[in-house]
XYZ file of C-alpha atoms in Angstrom:
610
model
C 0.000 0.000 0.000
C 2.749 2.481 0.806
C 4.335 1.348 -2.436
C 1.372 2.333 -4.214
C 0.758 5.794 -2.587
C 4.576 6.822 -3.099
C 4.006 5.729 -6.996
C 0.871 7.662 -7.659
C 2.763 10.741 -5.777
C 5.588 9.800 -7.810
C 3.009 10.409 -11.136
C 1.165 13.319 -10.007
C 4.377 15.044 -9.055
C 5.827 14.294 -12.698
C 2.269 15.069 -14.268
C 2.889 18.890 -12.410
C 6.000 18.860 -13.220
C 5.489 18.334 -17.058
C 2.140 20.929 -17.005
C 4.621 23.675 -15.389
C 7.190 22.382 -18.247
C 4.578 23.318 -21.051
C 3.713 25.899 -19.197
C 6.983 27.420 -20.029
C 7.817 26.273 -23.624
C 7.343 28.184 -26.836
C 4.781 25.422 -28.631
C 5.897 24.637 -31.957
C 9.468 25.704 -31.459
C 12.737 24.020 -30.482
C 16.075 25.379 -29.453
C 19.327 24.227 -31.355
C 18.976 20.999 -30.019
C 15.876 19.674 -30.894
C 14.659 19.906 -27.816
C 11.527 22.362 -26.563
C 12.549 25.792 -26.587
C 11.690 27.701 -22.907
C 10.308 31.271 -22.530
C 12.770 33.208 -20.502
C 15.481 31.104 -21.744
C 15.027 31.319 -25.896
C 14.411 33.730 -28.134
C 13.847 37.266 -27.138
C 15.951 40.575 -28.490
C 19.419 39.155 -27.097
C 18.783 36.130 -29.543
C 18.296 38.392 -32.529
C 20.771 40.028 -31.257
C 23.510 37.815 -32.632
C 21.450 37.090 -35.712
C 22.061 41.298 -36.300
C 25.789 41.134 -35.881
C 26.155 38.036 -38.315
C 23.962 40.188 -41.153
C 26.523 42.594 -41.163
C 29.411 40.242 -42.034
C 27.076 38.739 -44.872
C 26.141 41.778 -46.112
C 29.944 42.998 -46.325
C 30.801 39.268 -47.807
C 28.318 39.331 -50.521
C 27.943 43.509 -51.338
C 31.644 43.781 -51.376
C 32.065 42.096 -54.746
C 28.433 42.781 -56.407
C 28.810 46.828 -55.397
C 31.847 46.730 -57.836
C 31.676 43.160 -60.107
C 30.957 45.067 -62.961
C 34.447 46.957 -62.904
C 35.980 43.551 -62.429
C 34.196 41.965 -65.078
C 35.108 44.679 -68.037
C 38.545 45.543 -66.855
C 39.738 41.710 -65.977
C 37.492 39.774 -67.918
C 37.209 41.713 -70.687
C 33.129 42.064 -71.100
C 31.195 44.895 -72.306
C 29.689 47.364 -70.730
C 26.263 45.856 -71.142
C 27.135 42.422 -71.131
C 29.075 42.930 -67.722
C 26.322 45.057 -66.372
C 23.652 41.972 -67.101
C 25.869 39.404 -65.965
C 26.013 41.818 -62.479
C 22.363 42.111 -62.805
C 22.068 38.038 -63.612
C 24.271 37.140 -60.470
C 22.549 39.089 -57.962
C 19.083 37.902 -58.941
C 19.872 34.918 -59.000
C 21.056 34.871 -55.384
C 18.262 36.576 -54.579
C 15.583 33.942 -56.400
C 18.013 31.292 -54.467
C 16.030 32.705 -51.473
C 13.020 31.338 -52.406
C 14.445 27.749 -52.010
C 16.154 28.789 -48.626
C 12.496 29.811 -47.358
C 11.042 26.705 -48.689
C 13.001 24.699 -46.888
C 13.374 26.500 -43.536
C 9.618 26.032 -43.455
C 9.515 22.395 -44.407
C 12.067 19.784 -43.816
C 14.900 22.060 -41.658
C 14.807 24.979 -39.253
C 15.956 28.103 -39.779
C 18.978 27.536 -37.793
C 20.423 24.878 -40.031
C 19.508 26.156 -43.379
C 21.908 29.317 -42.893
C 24.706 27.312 -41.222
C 24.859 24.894 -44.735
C 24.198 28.346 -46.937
C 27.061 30.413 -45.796
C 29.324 27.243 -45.799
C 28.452 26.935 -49.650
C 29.020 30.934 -49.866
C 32.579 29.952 -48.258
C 33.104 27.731 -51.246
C 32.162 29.970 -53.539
C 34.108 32.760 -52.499
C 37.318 30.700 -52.235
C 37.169 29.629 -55.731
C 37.046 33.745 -56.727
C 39.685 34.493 -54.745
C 42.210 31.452 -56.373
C 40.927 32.646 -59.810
C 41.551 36.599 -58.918
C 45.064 35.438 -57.451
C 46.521 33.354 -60.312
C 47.160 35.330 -63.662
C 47.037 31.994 -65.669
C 43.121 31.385 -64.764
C 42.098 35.083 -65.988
C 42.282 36.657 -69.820
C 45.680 38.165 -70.685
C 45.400 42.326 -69.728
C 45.388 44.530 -72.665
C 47.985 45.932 -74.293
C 49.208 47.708 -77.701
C 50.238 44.436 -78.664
C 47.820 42.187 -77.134
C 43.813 42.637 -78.287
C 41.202 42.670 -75.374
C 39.463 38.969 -75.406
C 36.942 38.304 -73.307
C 37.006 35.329 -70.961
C 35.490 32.126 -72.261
C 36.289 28.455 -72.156
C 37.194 27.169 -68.381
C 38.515 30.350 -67.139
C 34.536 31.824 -67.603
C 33.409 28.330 -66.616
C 35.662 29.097 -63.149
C 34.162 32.509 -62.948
C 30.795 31.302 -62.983
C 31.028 28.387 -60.807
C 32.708 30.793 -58.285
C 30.227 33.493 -59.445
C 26.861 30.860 -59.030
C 28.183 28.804 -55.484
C 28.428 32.078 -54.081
C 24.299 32.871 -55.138
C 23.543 29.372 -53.903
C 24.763 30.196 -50.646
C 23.482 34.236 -50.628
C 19.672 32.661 -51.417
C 20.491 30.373 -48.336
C 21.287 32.608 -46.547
C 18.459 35.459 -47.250
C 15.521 32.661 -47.140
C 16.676 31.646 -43.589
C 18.347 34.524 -42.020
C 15.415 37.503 -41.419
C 13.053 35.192 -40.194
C 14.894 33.033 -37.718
C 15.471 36.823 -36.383
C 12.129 37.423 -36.464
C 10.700 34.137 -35.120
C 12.677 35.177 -31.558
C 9.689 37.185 -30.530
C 5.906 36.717 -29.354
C 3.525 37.234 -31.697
C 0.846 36.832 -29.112
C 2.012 40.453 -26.860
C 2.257 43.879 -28.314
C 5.545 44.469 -27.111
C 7.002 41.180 -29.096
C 4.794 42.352 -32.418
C 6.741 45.974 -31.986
C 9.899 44.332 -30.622
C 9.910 42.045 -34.350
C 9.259 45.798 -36.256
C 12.049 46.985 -34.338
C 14.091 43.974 -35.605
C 13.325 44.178 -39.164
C 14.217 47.660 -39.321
C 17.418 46.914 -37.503
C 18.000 44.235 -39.871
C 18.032 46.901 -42.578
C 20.107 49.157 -40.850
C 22.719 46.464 -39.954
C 22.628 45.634 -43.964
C 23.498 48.511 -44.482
C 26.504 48.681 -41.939
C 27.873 45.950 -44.101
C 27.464 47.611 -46.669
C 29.151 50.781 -45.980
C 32.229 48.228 -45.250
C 32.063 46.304 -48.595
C 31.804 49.722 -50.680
C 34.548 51.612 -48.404
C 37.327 50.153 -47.305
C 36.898 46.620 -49.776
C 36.036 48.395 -53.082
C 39.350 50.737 -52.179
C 41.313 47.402 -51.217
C 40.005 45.644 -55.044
C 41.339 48.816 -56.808
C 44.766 49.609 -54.960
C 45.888 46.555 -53.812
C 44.309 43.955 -56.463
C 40.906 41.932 -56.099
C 42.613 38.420 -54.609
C 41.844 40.807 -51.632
C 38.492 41.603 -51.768
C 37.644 38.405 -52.468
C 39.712 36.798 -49.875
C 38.355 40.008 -47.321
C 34.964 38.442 -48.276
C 35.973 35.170 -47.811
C 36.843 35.610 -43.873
C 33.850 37.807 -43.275
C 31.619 34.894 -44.477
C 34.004 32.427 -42.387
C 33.712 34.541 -39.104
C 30.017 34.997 -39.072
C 29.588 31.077 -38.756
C 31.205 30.830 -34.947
C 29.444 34.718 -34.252
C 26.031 32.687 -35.538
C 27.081 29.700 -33.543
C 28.131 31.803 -30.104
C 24.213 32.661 -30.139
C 22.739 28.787 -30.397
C 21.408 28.476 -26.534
C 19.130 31.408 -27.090
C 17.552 30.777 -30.187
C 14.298 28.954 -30.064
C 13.073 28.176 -33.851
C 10.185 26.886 -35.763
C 9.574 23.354 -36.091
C 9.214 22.770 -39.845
C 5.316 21.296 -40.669
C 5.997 19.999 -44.149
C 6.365 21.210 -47.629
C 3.536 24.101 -47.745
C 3.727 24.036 -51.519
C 2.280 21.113 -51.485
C -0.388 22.404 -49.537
C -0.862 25.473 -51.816
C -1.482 23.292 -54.749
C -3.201 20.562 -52.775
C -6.277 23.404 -52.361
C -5.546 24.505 -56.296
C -6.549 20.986 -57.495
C -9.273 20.705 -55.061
C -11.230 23.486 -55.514
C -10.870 23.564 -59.275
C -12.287 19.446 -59.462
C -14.957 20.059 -56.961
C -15.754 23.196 -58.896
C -16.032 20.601 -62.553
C -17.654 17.545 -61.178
C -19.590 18.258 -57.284
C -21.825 21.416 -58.976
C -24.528 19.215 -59.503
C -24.399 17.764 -56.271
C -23.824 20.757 -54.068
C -26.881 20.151 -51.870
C -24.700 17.156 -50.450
C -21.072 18.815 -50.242
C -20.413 19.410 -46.388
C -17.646 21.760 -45.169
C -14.638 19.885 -43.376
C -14.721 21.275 -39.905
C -11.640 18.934 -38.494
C -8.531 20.698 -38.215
C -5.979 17.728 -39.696
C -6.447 15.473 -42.749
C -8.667 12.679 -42.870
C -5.348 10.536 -42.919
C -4.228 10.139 -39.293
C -1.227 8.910 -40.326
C -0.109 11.367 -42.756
C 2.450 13.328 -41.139
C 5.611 12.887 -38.809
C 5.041 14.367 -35.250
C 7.563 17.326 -36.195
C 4.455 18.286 -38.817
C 2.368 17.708 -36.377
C 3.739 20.062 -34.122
C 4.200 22.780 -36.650
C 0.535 22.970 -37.419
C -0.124 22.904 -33.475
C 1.741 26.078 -33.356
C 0.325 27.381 -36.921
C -3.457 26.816 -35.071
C -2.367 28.620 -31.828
C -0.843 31.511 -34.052
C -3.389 32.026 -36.398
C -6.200 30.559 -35.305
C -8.752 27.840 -37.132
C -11.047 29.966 -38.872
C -14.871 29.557 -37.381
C -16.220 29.849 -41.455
C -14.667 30.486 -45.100
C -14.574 34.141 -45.791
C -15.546 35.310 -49.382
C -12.502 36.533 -51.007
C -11.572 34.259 -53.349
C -14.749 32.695 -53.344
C -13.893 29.990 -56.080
C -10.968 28.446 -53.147
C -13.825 27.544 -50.817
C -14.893 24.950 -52.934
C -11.214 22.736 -51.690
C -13.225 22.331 -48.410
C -16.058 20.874 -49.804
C -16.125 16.736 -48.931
C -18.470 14.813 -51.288
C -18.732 11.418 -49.315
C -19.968 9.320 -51.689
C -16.794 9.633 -53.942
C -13.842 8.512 -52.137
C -11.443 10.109 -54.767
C -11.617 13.085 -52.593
C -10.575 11.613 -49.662
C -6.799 12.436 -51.258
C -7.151 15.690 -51.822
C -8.764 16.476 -48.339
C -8.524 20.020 -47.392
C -9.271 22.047 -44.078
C -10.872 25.355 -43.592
C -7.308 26.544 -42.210
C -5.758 25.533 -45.500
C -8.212 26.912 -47.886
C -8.048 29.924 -45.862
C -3.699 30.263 -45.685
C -3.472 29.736 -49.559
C -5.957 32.758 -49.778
C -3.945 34.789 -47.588
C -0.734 33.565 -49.804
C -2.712 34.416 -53.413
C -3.507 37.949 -51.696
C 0.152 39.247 -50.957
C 1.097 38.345 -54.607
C -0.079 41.465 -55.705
C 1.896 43.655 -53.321
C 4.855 41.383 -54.228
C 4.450 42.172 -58.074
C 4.090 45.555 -57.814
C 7.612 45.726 -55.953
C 9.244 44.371 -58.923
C 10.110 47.642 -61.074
C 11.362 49.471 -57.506
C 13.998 46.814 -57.854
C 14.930 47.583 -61.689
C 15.300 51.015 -60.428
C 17.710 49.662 -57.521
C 19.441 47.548 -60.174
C 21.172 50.711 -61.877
C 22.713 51.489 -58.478
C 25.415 48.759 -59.483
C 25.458 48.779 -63.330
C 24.506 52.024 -64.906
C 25.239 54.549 -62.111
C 28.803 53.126 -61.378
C 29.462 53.324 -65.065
C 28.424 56.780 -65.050
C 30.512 58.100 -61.781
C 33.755 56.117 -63.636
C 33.565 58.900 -66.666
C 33.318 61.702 -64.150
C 35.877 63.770 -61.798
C 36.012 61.162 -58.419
C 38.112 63.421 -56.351
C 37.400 64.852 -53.224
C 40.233 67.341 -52.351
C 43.051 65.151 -52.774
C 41.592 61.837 -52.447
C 40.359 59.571 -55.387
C 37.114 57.946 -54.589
C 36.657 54.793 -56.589
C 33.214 54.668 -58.317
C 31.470 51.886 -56.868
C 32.212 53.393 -53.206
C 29.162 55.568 -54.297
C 26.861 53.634 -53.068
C 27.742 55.057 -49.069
C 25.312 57.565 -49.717
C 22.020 55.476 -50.008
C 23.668 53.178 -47.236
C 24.725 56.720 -45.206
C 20.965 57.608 -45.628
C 19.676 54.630 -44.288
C 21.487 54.093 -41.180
C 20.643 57.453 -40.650
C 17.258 57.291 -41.412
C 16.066 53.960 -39.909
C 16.837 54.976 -36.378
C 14.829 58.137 -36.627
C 12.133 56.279 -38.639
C 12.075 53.623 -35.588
C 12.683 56.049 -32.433
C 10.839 58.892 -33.611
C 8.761 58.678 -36.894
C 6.340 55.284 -35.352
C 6.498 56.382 -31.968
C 4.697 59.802 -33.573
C 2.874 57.859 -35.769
C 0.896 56.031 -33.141
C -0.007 58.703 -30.634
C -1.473 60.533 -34.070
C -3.060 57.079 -35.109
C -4.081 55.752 -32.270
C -3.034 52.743 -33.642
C -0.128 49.825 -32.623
C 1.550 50.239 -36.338
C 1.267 53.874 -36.265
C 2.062 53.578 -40.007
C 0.867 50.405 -42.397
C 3.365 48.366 -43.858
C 1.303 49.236 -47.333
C 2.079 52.785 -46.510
C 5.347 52.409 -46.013
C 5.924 50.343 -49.217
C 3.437 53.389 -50.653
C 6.346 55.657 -49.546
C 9.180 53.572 -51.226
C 7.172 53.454 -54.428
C 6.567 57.201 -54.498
C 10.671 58.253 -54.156
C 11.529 55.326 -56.852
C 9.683 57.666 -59.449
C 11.738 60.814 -57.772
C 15.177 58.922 -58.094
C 14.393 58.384 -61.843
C 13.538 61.531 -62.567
C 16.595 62.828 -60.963
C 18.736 60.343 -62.206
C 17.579 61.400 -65.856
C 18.201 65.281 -65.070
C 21.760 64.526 -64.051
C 22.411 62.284 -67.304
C 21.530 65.609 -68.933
C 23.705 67.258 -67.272
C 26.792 64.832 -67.676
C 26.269 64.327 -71.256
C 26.038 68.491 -71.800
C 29.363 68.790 -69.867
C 31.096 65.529 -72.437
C 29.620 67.518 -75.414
C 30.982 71.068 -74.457
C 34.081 69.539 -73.022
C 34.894 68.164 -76.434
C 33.542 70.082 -79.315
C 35.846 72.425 -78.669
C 38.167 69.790 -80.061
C 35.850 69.203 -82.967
C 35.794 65.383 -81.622
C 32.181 64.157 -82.418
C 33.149 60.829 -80.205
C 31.882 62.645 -76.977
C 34.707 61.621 -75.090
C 36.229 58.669 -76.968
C 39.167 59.003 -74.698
C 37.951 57.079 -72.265
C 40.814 57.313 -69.511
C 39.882 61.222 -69.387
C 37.653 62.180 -66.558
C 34.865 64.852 -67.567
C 35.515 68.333 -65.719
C 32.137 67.285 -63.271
C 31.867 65.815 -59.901
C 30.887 62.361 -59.200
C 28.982 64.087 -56.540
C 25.598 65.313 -58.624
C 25.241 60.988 -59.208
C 24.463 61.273 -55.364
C 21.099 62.370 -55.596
C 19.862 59.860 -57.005
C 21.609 57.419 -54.813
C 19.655 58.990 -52.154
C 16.379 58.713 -53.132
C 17.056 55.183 -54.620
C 18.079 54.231 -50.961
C 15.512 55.824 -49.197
C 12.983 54.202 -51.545
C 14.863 51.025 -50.250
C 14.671 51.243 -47.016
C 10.800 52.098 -46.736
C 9.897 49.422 -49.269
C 12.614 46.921 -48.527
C 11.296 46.606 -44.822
C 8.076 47.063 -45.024
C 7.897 44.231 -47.405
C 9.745 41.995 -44.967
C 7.395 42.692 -42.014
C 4.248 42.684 -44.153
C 4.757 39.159 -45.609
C 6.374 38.070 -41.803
C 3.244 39.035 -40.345
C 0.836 38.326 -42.649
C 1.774 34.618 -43.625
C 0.648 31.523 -42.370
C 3.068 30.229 -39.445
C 3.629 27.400 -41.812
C 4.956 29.698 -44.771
C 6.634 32.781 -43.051
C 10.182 32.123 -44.505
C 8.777 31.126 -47.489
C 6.635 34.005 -47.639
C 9.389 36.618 -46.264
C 11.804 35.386 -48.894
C 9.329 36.888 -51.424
C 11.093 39.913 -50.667
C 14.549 39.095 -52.209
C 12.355 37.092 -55.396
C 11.154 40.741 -56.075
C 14.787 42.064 -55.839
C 15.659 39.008 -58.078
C 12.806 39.390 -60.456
C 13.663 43.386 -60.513
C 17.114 42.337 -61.783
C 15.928 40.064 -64.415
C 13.745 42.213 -65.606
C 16.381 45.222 -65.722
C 18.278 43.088 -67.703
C 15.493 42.484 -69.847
C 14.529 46.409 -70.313
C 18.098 46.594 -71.449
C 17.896 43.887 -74.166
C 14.675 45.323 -75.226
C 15.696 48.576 -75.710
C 18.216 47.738 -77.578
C 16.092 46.084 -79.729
C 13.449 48.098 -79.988
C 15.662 51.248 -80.927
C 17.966 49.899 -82.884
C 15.447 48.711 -85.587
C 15.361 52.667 -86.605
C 17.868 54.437 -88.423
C 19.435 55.744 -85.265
C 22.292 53.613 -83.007
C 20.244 51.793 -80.001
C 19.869 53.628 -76.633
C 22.485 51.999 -74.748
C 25.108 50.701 -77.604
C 28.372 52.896 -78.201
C 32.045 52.863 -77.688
C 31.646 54.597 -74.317
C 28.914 55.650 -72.298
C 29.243 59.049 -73.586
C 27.464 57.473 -76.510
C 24.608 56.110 -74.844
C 21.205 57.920 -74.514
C 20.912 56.854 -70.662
C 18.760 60.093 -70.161
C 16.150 58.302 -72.237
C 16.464 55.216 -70.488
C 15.690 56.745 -66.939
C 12.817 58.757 -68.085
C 11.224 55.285 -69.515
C 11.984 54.651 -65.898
C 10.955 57.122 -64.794
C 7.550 56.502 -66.509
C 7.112 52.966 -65.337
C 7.819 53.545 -61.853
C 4.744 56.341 -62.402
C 2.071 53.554 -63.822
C 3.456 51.041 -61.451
C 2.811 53.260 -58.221
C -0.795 53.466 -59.936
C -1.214 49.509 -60.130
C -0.009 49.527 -56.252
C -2.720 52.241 -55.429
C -5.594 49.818 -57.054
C -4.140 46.482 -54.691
C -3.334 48.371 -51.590
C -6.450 50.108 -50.996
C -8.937 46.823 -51.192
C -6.294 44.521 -49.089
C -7.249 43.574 -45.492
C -5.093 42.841 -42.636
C -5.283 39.598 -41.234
C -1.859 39.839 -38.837
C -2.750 40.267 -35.118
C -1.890 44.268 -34.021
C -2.655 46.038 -37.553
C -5.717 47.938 -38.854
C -7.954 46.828 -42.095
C -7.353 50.492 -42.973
C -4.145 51.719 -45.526
């Protein structure tokens, strides 16, 4: 009898003791060893903490080389000006697409915590192979000479390049799809002051960016042009190597999401569903019931880490109590005809029907992001190129081109402390709101000084290409400055304006984005969904590359030369180009209006109003 009594006390005292233990977990999230992660113990702001110190040394590992590649690539590998400036424009979106995969699988088959540690070890790769290439003559084109033509790089010297060139993207998309949202997942969606601690994060997380930044196009883009580029690579290379250990020093805070399974399965799960209970159950409607059960008719289907993650995904977003009637045509998914047990396999819940909505409703905001980002791309093609044919001295130091880009990242770290200290704290009193200002609005905002940075950027081509044609007529040289090696008598400083507004476009639109997809995904799709934000820098690429190309085309079937074809740049009609910018940043801004004012808020803490 005592025996028994001192076992059941034994039970009840480990029943208490695992209540108070789930009690004081995070459910749905683990710490970095698979174990449950503890409030008080994981996550939090001195977890994100380290996850803001190792952006900095990615930033400076990947921006160091892409903030001046297209120097690299004409004056070492011998490429045109527009081919180098697409092949800039090529690398960096893809890296940035890469980020899509990264997000995919943070959310289903690895954490967040994992997914970075194997991207920046591929980046590491990547970067050493650059750095051999850059450091042995024999793997890089012969330099010009009066006796030796310029020949571009090709067989398996370009084949090196772009296997350095394409590792290094791999391991950037890694990297981007993983990093802001294990950040982000440190704090509690459920209180106010974890929803404005995570806003304080992401704007942090653009400010840090932008630290690394001001490194990579300082002190490395000097180092590539004084002391050779084996260094900048290999300056790159170490920064990438140190932030693994800085990442790693932060492991017993973290807490991160358990992954729940591939959600684009899920996404096209509902597709199917809806659209064959839409062709064959609209005759027999009257006997269609609506799923209520929150998991799959399959009690099987799933491991117990899925399991978990759509535990957490209920608590966070709650199992809708009906379908809502956006999207009307998706409701049909969760529609069960049991009489036809074909369905049974393509089974869908309220809760699903009702997270692919909320995924098919951001798309809008992400496409309309898209020509922002082929306004950002001239910050590293174009505007470099420009700033090269122009005086780059300030008193008597020589700034090297591609260091021009301090003044949008100046302007940011400037701006996003004010923004978060002073601007939102303002904002809400006015508002009398948590957000103070709407993600929307502040992408709005970015959208609105994209169409000012064209404009400017246009006024100064004017400008520069007046000062080439006065500077030289007087020579009676129609080439406009065919000696290239000749700066024009004009400062590299009137290119800064539109670096400005370009980064202060970024900085509204770049974060915004990242907290409005954060916030407004399902808790199954948040990396997936936050990496959306570096596809729309990778799509803006691709399609910058693409205005290019048809440009070209497009004027050059006339009797004139194409737009942006010449010897030089001083033969290019880059004025026009920006205007056409200019122009499309204008209609675009128009297309955002029409999506931004009908979307609704579904993330806890913001208002249905824009």
């Amino acid at each position: 009898m005592v025996g028994a009594k001192c076992s059941y006390r034994n039970l009840e005292f480990a029943n208490v003791k695992e209540l108070e233990q789930n009690k004081r977990s995070w459910e749905g999230y683990v710490n970095w060893r698979n174990k449950p992660a503890l409030r008080g113990r994981h996550g939090g702001m001195l977890a994100a903490s380290f996850v803001l110190v190792v952006e900095i040394l990615e930033s400076l590992a990947f921006l160091a080389n892409a903030s001046n590649l297209v120097l690299y690539l004409r004056q070492y590998m011998h490429m045109s000006p527009s081919k180098s400036a697409n092949n800039v424009t090529n690398f960096m979106g893809t890296a940035f697409l890469l980020a899509l995969l990264g997000g995919f699988l943070s959310d289903a088959f690895f954490t967040t915590y994992h997914i970075y540690l194997i991207s920046a070890v591929i980046e590491f790769l990547g970067l050493i192979v650059l750095t051999v290439q850059a450091r042995v003559p024999s793997l890089k084109p012969p330099a010009c000479d009066a006796a030796t033509p310029c020949n571009e790089v090709s067989g398996g010297k370009a084949a090196m390049l772009f296997a350095g060139l394409y590792l290094v993207a791999l391991g950037v998309g890694g990297v981007k799809g993983s990093l802001p949202s294990h950040g982000a997942e440190q704090f509690d969606d459920n209180t106010p002051s974890g929803r404005r601690q995570r806003s304080t994060f992401f704007n942090y997380f653009v400010f840090c960016l932008s630290c690394g930044a001001l490194i990579a196009v300082t002190f490395v883009v000097w180092v590539d042009d004084n002391k050779g580029w084996e260094w900048g690579f290999g300056i790159s290379t170490i920064a990438i190597f140190v932030s693994i250990p800085v990442f790693l020093a932060g492991s017993t805070t973290y807490r991160s999401k358990i992954p729940s399974g591939s959600s684009l399965t899920t996404i096209l799960k509902v597709l199917v569903a809806a659209s064959l209970n839409s062709c064959f159950n609209s005759r027999n409607s009257s006997s269609a019931v609506v799923n209520l059960t929150s998991t799959p008719s399959n009690p099987h289907s799933g491991s117990r880490k899925q399991q978990a993650g759509k535990e957490a995904s209920n608590k966070a977003n709650k199992e809708p109590e009906a379908l809502t009637n956006t999207l009307k045509f998706l409701n049909k998914a969760a529609d069960q005809n049991n009489n036809n047990p074909i369905y049974s396999s393509i089974e869908c819940t309220m809760e699903q029907v009702e997270d692919v909505k909320i995924v098919l409703k951001v798309l809008p905001i992400f496409a309309c992001t898209i020509i922002l980002n082929c306004c950002l791309a001239q910050l590293s093609t174009f505007s470099v190129e420009q700033a090269a044919t122009m005086d780059t001295k300030l008193g008597s130091l020589k700034v090297p081109p591609a260091s021009l880009t301090i003044f949008p990242v100046l302007f940011i770290m400037v701006l996003a402390p004010i923004y978060d200290h002073i601007i939102t704290p303002f904002a809400r009193r006015v508002t009398k709101t948590e957000m103070g200002i709407t993600h929307l609005q502040r992408i709005g905002i970015g959208l609105v000084l994209s169409i000012v940075a064209m404009a400017v950027a246009a006024v100064v081509e004017v400008k520069r290409k007046r000062v080439a044609i006065e500077t030289h007529s007087n020579n009676n040289n129609n080439l406009l400055g065919h000696d290239a090696t000749k700066p024009l008598p004009i400062t590299f400083l009137w290119i800064a304006f539109q670096y400005l507004f370009l980064g202060s476009a970024d900085l509204f639109t770049f974060a915004g984005l990242l907290e409005f997809f954060f916030t407004e995904a399902p808790s199954s799709m948040r990396s997936l969904a936050t990496s959306l934000s570096w596809v729309s820098l990778a799509v803006g690429y691709y399609v910058s590359s693409a205005i290019v190309s048809i440009v070209n085309s497009v004027t050059g079937n006339t009797s004139h030369r194409p737009w942006l074809s010449g010897a030089n740049l001083n033969h290019y009609h880059l004025e026009r180009f920006y205007w056409l910018m200019c122009v499309l940043s204008a209609l675009n801004f128009l297309h955002y209006l029409f999506w931004a004012i009908r979307y609704k808020y579904r993330g806890t803490g913001t208002t249905n109003n824009n």
